[in-house]
mmCIF file of C-alpha atoms and ligand atoms in Angstrom:
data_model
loop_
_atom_site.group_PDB
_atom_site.id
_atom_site.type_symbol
_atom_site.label_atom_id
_atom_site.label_comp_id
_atom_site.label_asym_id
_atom_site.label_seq_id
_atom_site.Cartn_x
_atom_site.Cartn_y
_atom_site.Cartn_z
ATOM 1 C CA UNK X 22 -18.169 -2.112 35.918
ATOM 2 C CA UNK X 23 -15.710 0.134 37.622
ATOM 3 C CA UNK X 24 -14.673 3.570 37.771
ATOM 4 C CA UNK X 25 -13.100 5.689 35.357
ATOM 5 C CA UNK X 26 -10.446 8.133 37.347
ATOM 6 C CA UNK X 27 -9.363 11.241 34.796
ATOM 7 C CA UNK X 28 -5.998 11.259 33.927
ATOM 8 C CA UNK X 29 -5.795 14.753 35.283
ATOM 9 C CA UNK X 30 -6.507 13.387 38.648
ATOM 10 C CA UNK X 31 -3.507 11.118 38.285
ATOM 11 C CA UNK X 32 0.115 11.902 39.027
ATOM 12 C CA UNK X 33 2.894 9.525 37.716
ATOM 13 C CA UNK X 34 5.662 9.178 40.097
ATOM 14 C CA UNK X 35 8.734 7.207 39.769
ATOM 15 C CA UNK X 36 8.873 4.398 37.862
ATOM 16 C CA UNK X 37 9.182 1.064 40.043
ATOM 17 C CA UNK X 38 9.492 -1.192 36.607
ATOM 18 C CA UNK X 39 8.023 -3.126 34.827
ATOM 19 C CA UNK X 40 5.554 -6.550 34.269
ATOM 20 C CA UNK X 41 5.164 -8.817 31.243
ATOM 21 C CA UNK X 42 3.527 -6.465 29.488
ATOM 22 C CA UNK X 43 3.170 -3.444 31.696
ATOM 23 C CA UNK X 44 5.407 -0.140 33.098
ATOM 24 C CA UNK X 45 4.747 0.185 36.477
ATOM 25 C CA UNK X 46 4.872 3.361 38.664
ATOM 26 C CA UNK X 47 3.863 5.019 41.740
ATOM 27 C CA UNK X 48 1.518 8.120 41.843
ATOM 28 C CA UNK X 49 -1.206 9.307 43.605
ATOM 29 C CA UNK X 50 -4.884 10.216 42.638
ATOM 30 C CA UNK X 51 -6.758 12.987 43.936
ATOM 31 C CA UNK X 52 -10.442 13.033 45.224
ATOM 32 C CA UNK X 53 -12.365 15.947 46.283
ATOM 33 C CA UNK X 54 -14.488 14.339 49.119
ATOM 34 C CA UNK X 55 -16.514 16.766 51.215
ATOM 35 C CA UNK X 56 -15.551 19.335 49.137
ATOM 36 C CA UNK X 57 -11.762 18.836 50.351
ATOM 37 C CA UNK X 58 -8.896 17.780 48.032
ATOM 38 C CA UNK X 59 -7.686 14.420 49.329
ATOM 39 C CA UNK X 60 -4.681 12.557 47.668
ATOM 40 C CA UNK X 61 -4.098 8.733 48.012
ATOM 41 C CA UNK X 62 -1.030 6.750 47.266
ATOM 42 C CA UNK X 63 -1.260 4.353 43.851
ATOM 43 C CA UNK X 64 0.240 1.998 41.726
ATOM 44 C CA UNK X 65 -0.073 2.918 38.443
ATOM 45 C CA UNK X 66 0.214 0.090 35.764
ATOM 46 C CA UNK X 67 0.597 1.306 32.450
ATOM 47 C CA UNK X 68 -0.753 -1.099 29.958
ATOM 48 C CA UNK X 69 1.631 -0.927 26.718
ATOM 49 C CA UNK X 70 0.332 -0.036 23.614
ATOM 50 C CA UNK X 71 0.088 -3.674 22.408
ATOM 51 C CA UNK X 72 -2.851 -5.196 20.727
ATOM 52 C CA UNK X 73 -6.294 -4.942 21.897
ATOM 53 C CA UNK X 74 -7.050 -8.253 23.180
ATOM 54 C CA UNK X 75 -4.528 -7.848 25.732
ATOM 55 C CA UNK X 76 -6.580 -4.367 26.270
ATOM 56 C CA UNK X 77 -9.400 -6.232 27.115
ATOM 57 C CA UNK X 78 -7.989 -9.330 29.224
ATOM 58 C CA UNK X 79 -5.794 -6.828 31.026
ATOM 59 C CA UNK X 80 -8.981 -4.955 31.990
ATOM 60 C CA UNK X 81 -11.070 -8.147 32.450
ATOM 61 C CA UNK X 82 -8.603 -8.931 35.292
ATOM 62 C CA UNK X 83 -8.718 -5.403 37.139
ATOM 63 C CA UNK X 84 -12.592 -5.764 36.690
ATOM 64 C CA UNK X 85 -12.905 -9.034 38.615
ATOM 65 C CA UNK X 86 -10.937 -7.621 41.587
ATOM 66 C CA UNK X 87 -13.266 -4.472 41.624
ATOM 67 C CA UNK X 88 -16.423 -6.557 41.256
ATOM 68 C CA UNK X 89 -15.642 -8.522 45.179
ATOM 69 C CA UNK X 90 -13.763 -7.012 48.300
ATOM 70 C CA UNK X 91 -12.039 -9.295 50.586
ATOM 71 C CA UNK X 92 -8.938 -7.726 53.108
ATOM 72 C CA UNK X 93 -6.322 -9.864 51.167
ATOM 73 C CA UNK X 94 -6.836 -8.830 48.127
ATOM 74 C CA UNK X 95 -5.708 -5.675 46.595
ATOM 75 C CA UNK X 96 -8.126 -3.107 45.771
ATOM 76 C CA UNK X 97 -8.582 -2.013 42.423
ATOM 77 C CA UNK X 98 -9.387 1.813 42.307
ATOM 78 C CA UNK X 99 -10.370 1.821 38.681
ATOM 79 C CA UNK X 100 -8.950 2.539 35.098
ATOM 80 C CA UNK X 101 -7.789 5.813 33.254
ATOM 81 C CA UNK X 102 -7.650 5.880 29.472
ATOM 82 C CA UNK X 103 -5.553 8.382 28.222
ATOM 83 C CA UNK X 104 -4.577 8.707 24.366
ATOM 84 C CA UNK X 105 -2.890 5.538 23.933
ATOM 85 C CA UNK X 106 -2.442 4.785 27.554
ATOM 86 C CA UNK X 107 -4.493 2.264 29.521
ATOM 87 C CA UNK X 108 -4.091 2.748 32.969
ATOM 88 C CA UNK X 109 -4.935 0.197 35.844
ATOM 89 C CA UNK X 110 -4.982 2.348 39.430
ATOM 90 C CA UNK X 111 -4.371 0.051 42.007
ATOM 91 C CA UNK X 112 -3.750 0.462 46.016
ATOM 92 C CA UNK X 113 -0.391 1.151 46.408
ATOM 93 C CA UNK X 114 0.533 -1.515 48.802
ATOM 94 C CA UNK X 115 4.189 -0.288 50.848
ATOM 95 C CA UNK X 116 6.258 -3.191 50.927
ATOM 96 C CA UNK X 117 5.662 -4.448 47.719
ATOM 97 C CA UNK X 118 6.223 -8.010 46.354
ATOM 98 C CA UNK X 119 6.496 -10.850 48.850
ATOM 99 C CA UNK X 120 9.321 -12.841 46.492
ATOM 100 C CA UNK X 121 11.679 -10.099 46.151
ATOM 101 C CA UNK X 122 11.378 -9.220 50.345
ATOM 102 C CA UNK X 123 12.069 -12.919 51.325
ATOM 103 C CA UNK X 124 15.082 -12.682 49.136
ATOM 104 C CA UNK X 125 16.094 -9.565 50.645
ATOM 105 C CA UNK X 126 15.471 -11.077 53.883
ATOM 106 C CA UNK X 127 17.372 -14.306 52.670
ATOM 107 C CA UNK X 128 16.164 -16.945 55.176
ATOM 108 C CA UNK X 129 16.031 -14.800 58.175
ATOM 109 C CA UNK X 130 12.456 -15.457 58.343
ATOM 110 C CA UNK X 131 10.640 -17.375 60.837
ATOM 111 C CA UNK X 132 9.124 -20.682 59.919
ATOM 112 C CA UNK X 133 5.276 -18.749 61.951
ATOM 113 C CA UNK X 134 6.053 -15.716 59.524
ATOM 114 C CA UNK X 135 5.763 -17.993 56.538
ATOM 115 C CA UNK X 136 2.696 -20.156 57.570
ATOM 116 C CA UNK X 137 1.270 -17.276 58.323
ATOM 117 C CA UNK X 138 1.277 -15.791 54.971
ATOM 118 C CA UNK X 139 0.336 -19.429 53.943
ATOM 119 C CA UNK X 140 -2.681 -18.967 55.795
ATOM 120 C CA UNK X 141 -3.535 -15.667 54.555
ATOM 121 C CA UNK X 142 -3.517 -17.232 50.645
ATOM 122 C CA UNK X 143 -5.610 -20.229 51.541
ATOM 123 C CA UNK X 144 -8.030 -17.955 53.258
ATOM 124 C CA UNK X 145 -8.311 -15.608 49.946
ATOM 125 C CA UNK X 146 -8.576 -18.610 47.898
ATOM 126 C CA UNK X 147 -11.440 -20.010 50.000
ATOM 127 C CA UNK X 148 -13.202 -17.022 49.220
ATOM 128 C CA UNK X 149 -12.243 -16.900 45.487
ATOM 129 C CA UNK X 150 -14.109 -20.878 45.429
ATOM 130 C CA UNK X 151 -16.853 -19.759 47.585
ATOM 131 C CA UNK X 152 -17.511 -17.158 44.946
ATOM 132 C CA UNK X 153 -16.470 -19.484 41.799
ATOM 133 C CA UNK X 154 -13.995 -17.028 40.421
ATOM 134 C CA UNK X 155 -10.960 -18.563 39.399
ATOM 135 C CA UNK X 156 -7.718 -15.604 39.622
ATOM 136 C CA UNK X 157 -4.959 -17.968 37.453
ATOM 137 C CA UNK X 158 -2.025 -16.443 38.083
ATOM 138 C CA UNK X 159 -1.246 -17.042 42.266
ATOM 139 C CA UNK X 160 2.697 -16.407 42.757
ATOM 140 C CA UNK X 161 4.677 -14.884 44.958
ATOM 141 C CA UNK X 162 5.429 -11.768 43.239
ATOM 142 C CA UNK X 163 1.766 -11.397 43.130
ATOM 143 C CA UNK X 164 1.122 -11.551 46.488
ATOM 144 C CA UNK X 165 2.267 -7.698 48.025
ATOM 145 C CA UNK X 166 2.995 -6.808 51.675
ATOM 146 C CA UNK X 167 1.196 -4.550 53.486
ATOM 147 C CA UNK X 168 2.376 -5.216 56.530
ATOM 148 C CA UNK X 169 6.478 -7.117 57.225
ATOM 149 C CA UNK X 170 5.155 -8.242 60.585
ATOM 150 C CA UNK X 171 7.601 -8.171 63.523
ATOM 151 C CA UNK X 172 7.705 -11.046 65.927
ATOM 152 C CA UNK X 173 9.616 -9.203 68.115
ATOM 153 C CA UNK X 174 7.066 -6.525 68.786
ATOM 154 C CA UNK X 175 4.215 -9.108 68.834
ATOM 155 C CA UNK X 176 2.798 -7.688 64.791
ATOM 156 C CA UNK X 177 2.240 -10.222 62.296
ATOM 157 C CA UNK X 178 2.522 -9.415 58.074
ATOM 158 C CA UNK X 179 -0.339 -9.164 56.241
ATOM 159 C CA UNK X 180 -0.725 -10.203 52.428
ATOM 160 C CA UNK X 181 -2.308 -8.767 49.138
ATOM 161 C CA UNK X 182 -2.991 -10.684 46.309
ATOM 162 C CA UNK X 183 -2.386 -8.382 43.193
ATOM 163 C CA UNK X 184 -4.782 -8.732 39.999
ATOM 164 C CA UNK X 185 -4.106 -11.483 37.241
ATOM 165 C CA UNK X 186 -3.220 -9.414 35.184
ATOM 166 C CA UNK X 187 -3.131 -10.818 32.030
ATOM 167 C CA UNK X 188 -4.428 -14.221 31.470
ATOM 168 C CA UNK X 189 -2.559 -17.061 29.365
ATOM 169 C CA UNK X 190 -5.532 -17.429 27.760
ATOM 170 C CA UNK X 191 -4.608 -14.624 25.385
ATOM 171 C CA UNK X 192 -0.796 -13.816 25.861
ATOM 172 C CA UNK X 193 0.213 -17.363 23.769
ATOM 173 C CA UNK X 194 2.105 -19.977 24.109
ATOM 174 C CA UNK X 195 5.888 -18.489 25.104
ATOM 175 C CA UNK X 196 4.546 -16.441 28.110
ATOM 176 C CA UNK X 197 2.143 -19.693 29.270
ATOM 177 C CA UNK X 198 5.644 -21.637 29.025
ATOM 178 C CA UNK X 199 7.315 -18.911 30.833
ATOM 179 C CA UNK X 200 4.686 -19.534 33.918
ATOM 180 C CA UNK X 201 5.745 -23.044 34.385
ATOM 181 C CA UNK X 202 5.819 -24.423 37.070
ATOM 182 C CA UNK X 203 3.100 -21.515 38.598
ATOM 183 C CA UNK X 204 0.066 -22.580 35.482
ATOM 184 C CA UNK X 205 -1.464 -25.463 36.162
ATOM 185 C CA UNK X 206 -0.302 -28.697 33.709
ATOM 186 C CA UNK X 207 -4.072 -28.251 32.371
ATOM 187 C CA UNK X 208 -3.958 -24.718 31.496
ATOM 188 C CA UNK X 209 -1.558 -25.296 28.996
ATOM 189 C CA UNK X 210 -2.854 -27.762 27.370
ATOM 190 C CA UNK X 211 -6.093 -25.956 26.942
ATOM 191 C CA UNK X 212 -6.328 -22.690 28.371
ATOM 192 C CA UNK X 213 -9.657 -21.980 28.308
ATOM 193 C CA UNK X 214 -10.898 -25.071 30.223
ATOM 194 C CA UNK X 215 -9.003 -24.170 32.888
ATOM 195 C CA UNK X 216 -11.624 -24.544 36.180
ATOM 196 C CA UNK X 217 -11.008 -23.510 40.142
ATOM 197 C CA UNK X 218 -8.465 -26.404 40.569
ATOM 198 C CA UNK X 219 -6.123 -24.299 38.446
ATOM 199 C CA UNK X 220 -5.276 -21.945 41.261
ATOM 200 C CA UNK X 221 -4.467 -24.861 43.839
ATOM 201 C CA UNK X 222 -1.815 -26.100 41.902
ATOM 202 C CA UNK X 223 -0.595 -22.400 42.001
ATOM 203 C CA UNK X 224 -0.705 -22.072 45.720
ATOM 204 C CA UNK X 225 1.451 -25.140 45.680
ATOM 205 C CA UNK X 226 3.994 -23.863 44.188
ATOM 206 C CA UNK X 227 3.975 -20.432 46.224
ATOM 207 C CA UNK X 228 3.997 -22.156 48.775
ATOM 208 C CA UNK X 229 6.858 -23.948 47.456
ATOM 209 C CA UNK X 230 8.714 -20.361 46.780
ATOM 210 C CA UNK X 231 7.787 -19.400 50.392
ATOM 211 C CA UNK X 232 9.561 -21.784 52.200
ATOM 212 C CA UNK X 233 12.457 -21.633 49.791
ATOM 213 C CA UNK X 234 13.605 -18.214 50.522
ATOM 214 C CA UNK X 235 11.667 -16.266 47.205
ATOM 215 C CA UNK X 236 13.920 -17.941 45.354
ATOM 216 C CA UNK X 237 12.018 -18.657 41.930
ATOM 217 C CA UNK X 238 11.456 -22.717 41.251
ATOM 218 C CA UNK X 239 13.183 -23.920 37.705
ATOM 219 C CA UNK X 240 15.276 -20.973 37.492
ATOM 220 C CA UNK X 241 17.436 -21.350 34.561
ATOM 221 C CA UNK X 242 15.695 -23.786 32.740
ATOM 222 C CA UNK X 243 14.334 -22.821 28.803
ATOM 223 C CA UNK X 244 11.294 -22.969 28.225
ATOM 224 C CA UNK X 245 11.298 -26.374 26.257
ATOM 225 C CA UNK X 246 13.299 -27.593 29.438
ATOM 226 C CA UNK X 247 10.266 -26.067 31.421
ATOM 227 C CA UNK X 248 7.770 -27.990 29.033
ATOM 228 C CA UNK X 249 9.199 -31.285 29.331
ATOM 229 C CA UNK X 250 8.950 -30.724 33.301
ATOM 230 C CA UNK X 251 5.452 -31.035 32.713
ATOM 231 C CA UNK X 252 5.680 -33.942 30.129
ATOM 232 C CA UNK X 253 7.427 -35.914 32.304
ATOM 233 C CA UNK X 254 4.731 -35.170 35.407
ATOM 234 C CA UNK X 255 7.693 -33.646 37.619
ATOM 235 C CA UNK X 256 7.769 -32.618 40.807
ATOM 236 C CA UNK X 257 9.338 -29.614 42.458
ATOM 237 C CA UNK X 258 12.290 -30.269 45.058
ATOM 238 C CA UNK X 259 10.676 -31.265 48.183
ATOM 239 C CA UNK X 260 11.363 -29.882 51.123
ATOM 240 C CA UNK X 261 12.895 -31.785 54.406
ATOM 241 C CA UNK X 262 9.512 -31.252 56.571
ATOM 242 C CA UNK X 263 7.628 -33.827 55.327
ATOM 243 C CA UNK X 264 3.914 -32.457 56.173
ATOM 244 C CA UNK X 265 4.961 -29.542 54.110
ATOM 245 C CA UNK X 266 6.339 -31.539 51.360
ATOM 246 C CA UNK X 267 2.869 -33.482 51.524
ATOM 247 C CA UNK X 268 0.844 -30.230 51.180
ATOM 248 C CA UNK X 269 3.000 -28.742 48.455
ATOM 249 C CA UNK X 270 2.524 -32.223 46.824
ATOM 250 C CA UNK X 271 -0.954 -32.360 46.748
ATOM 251 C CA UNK X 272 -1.526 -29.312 45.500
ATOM 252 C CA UNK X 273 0.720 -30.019 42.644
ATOM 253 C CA UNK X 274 -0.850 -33.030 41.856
ATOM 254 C CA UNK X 275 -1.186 -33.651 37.970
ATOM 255 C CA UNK X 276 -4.720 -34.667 37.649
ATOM 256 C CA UNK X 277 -6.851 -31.530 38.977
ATOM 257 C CA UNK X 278 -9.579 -33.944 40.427
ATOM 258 C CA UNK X 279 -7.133 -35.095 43.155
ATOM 259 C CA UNK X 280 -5.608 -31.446 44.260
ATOM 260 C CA UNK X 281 -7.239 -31.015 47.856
ATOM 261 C CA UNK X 282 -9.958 -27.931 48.568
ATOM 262 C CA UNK X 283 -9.152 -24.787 49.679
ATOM 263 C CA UNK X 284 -10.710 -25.915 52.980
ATOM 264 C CA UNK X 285 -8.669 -28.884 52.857
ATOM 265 C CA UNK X 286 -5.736 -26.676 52.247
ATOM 266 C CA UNK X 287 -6.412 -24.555 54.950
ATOM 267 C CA UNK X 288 -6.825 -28.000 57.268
ATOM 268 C CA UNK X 289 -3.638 -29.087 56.373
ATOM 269 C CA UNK X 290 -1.690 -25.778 57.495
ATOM 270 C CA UNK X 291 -3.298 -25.588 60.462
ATOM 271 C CA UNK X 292 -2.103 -28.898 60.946
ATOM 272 C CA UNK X 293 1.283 -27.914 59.652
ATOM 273 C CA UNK X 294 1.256 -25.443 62.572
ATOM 274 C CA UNK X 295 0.639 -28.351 65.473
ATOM 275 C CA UNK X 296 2.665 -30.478 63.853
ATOM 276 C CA UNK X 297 5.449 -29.127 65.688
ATOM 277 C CA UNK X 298 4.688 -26.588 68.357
ATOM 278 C CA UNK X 299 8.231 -26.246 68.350
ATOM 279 C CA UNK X 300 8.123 -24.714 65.338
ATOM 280 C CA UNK X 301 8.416 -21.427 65.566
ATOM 281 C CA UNK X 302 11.972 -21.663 67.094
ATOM 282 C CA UNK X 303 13.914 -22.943 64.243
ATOM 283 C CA UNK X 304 13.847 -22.378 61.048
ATOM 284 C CA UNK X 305 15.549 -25.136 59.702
ATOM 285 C CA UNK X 306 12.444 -26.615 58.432
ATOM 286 C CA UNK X 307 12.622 -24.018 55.301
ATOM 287 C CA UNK X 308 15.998 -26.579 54.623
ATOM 288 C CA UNK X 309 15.352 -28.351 51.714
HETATM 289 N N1 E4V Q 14 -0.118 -2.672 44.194
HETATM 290 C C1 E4V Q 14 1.229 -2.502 44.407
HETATM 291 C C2 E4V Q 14 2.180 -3.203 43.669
HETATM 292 N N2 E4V Q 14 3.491 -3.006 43.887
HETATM 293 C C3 E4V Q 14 3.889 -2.127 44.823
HETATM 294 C C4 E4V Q 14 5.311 -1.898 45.069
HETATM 295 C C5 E4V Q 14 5.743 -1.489 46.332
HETATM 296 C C6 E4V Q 14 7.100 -1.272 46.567
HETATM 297 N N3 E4V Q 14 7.521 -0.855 47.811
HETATM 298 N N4 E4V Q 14 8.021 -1.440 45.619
HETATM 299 C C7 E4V Q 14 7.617 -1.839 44.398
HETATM 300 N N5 E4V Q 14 8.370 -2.081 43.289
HETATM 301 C C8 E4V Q 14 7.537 -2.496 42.285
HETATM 302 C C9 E4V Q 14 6.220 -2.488 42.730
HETATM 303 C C10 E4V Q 14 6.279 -2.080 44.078
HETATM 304 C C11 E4V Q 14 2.946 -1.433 45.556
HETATM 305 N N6 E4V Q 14 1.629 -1.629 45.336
#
């Protein structure tokens, strides 16, 4: 169900890091198209030689993003098996992940910037429900800029949302603890009932993260700390603008059945947007 590129066609480039269970590097991947050699840009994630199931869930993921297209969400090139190595070839996408550039950028942001990439998500979510496929792990460091977006020249950024990678249906218990407050209450308690509803609670809390400078929610806490967040039905911070707060809210509400659509998502930022045509001036309505 997708291609398989030949690891001679692949060149590993610098290494960029590394994910939960993954070393991650830029390359490039060469075609011969019309009898020309033609060399694209990739990400290269190299699956670690842990145990097969993760094998499997970490190529179930790249599969679902090469089985639908949509401009927001990355493109999956196809897979390389090598030896050992399992190798996911993604689009390499230039600006890389959106929590690490709003930390960078620490707050200089404009509120229009931010509920623009808002917009974006809920738009690629709407088309995940449309399509009943359910992506379980929406964050901010898996959403990837292809675009910053300048105000000042008119251009606006433009968001990628990365694979799944591997679901917390197989990884365990520790790394599903570790994804608090991003999984869904639900999803932990029984992973594989999680349904579409999963992925709204998600958006809350990127959302969340994108008005609150990249800065990861629940930072320091252990993991036990983390799970009795969740015990206790907690709620995140909330931020001064209370329409925002409201959104974020609802999303993270701890019965699934009461978390709003993705159309009603979408409703409410375009509300958030009128709400204060003001808005775009100041950015003190990140303040929380
Ligand atoms: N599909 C993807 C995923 N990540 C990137 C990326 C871009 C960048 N400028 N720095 C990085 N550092 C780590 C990853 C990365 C690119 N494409």
């Amino acid at each position: 169900q997708f291609q398989m590129i030949r690891h001679e066609d692949l060149r590993l480039e610098e290494s960029l890091g590394r994910g939960s269970f993954t070393r991650i590097f830029k390359g490039s991947k060469t075609d011969i198209r019309e009898g020309e050699r033609q060399n694209t840009d990739v990400l290269l994630k190299v699956l670690d030689g842990s145990y097969k199931n993760c094998w499997e869930s970490f190529f179930e993921a790249a599969s679902l993003m090469s089985q639908i297209s949509h401009k927001h969400l990355l493109l999956v090139y196809g897979i390389s098996v090598h030896r050992s190595e399992n190798i996911m070839v993604q689009e390499f996408v230039k600006y890389g992940a959106l929590d690490l550039f709003l930390r960078k950028k620490q707050g200089s942001v404009p509120v229009s910037w931010k509920l623009d990439v808002a917009k974006q998500l809920a738009c690629v979510l709407n088309f995940l429900e449309e399509k009943k496929i359910v992506h379980g792990n929406i964050s901010a460091k898996n959403l990837l800029l292809a675009r910053e977006g300048d105000s000042s020249i008119g251009t606006s950024p433009f968001i990628k949302l990365s694979d799944p990678g591997i679901s917390v249906a197989v990884t365990g218990r520790d790394v599903a603890l570790d994804r608090i407050p991003w999984v869904a209450p639900e999803v932990l308690e029984a992973p594989e009932t999680w349904g579409m509803e999963c992925d709204k609670w998600s958006f809350g809390t990127t959302l969340w993260e994108i008005f609150n400078g990249g800065k990861a929610p629940l930072q320091g806490l252990d993991p036990q700390q983390k799970l009795m967040f969740y015990e206790n039905h907690e709620q995140l911070p909330s931020p001064k603008w209370t329409e925002l707060a409201d959104l974020i809210g609802r999303c993270m509400e701890y019965d699934p059945a009461l978390r709003p659509s993705s159309r009603g998502i979408i409703r409410q930022l375009n509300s958030l947007i009128t709400s204060d045509p003001g808005l775009s001036a100041h950015a003190d309505k990140d303040s929380f």
